[in-house]
Short mmCIF file of C-alpha atoms in Angstrom, two decimals:
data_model
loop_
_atom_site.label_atom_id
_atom_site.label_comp_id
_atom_site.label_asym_id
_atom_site.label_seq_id
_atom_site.Cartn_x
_atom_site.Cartn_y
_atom_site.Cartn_z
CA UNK A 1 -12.03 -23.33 -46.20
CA UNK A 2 -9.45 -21.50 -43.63
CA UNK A 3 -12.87 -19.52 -42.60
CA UNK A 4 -14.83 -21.98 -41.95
CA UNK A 5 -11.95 -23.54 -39.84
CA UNK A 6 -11.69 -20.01 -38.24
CA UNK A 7 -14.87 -19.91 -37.29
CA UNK A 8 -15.30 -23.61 -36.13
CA UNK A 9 -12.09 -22.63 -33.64
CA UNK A 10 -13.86 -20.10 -32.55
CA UNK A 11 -17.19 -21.38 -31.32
CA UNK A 12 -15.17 -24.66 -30.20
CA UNK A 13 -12.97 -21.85 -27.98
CA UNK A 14 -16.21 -20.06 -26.66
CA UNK A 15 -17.78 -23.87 -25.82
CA UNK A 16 -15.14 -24.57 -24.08
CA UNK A 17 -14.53 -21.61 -22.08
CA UNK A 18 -18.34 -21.64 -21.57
CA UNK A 19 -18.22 -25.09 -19.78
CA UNK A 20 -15.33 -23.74 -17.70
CA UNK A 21 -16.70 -21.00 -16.62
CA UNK A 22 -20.13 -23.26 -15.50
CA UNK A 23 -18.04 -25.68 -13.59
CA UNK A 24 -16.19 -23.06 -12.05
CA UNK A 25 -19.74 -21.35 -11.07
CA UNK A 26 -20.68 -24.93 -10.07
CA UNK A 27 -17.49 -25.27 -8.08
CA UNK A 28 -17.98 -22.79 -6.15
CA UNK A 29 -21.64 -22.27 -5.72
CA UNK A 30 -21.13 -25.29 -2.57
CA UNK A 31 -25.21 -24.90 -1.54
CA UNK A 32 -26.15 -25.18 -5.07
CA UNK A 33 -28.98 -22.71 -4.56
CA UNK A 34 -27.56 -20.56 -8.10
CA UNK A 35 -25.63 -17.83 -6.03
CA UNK A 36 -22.15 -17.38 -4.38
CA UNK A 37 -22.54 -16.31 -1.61
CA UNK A 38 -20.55 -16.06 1.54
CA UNK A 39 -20.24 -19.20 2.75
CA UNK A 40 -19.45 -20.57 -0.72
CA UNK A 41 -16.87 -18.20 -0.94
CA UNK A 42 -15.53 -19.17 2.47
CA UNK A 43 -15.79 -22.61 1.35
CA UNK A 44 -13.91 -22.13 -2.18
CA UNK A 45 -10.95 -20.37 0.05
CA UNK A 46 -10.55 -23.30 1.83
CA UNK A 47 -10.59 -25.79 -0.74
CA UNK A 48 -7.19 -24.64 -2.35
CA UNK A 49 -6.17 -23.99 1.50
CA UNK A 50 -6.39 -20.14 2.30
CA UNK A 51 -8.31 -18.80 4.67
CA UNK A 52 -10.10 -15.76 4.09
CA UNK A 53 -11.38 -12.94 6.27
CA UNK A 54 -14.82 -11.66 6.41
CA UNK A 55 -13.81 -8.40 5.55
CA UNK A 56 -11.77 -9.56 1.96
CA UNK A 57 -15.14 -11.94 1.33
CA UNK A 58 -17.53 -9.10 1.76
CA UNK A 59 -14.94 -6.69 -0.57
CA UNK A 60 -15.41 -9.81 -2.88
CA UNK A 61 -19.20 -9.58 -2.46
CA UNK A 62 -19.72 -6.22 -3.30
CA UNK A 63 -17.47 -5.99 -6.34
CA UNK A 64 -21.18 -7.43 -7.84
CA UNK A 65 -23.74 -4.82 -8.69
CA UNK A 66 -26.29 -7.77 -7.78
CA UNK A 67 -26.24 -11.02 -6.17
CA UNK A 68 -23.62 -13.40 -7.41
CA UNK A 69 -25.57 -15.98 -9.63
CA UNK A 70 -24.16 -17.49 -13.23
CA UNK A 71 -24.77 -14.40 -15.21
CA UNK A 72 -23.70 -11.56 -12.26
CA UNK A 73 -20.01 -13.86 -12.55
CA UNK A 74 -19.60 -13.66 -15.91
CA UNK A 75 -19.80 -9.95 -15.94
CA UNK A 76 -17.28 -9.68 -13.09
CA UNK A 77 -14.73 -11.70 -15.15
CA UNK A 78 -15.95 -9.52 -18.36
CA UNK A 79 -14.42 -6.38 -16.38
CA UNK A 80 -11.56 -8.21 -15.15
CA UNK A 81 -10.15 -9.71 -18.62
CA UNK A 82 -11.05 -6.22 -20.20
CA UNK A 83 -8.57 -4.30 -17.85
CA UNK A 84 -11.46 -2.00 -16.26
CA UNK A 85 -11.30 -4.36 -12.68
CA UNK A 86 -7.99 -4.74 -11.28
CA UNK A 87 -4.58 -3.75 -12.29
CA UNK A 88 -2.66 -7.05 -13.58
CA UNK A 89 0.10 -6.72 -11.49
CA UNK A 90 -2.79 -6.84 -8.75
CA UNK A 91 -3.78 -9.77 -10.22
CA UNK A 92 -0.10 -11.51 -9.93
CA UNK A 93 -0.02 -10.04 -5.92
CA UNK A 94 -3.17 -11.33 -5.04
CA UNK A 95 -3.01 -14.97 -7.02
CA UNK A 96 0.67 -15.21 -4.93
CA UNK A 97 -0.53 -13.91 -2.20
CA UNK A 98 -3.03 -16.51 -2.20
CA UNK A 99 0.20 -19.51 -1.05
CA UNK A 100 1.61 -16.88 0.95
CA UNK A 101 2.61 -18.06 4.55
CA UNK A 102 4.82 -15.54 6.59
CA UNK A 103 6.40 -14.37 3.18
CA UNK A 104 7.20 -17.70 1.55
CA UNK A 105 5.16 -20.13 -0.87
CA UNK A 106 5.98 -23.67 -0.19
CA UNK A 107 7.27 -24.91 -3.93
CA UNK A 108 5.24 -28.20 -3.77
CA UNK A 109 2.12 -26.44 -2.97
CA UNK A 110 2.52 -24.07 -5.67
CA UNK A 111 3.73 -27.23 -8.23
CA UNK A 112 0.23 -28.98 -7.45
CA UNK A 113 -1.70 -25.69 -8.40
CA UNK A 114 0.04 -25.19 -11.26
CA UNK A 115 -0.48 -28.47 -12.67
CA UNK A 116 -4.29 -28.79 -11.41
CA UNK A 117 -6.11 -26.17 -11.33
CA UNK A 118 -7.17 -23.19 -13.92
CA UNK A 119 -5.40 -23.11 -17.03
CA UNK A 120 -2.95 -26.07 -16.09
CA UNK A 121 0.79 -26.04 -16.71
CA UNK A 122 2.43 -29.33 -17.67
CA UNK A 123 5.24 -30.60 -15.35
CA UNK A 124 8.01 -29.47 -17.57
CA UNK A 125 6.50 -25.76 -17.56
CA UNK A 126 6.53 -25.66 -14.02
CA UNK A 127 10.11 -27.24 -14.19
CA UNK A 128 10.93 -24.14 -16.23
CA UNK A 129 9.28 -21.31 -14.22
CA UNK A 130 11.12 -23.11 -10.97
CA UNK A 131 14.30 -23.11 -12.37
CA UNK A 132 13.39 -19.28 -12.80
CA UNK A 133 13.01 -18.37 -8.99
CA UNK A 134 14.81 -18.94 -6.18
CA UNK A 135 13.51 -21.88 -4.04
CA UNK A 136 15.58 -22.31 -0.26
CA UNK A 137 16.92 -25.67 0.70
CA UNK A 138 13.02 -26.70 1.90
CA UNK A 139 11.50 -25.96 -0.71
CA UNK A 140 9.91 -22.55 -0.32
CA UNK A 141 10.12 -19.51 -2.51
CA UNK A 142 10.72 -15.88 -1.11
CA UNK A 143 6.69 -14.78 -2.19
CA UNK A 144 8.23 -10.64 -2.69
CA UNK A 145 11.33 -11.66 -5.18
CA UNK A 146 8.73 -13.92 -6.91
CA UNK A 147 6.13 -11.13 -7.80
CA UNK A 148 8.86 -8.61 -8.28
CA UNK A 149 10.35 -10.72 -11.10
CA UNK A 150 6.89 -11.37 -12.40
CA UNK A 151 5.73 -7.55 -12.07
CA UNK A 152 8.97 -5.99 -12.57
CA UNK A 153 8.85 -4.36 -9.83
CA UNK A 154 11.18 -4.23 -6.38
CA UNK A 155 14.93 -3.73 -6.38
CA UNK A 156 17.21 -4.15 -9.28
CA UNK A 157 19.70 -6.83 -9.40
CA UNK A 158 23.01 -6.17 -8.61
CA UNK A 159 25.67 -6.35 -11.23
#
């Protein structure tokens, strides 16, 4: 019985990451014509607020072998989550890096994302990560202390 619950699990995990991942395609394909292209990348940038250059869209671009359509995307994220892409802590940088403006990440900004998009944190996680960093008196967070203490990287505390 605990296999057959096993393997239900399993295939309910895979349907559900599989409609994830076909929303997010569908998310971001914004001409619906089956590929990410350019401008849908531009477009997905500015929907969580960032603006992109041309020259990080076109790096984006040509991390594909072929054309970005449903099947090319699933093979990018297939290198990422199997450590052959990018370094994690690259990962961390670039996510933050993402809120970054002038070397702060405005707290509520980052609170929304965290509770609405991807894999979504409930309020009281976010509470906890918050009471983690260092947030000034309007609200921002210092964007290097916050991926040093994620990476472990930067300068050592002081004792």
């Amino acid at each position: 019985m605990a296999q057959i619950a096993n393997e239900f699990y399993e295939e309910a995990y895979c349907m559900s990451l599989e409609y994830k991942l076909v929303s997010a395609f569908q998310l971001m394909d914004a001409d619906k014509d089956g590929i990410i292209g350019k401008n849908d990348l531009r477009a997905a940038f500015d929907s969580v607020g960032r603006l992109a250059t041309d020259k990080e869209i076109e790096e984006m671009l040509n991390e594909a072998a072929a054309p970005i359509n449903f099947t090319q995307l699933l093979n990018l994220f297939a290198v990422r989550m199997s450590g052959s892409g990018a370094d994690d802590d690259d990962v961390v940088i670039n996510a933050f890096k993402t809120f970054d403006e002038n070397g702060k990440i405005d707290g509520e900004r980052l609170r929304h994302a965290l509770v609405t998009w991807g894999d979504k944190f409930t309020p009281r996680e976010v509470n906890d990560a918050f009471d983690q960093m260092y947030i000034d008196d309007k609200g921002f967070i210092d964007t290097p202390s916050l991926i040093a203490m994620l990476t472990g990287t930067g300068e050592e505390e002081e004792e």
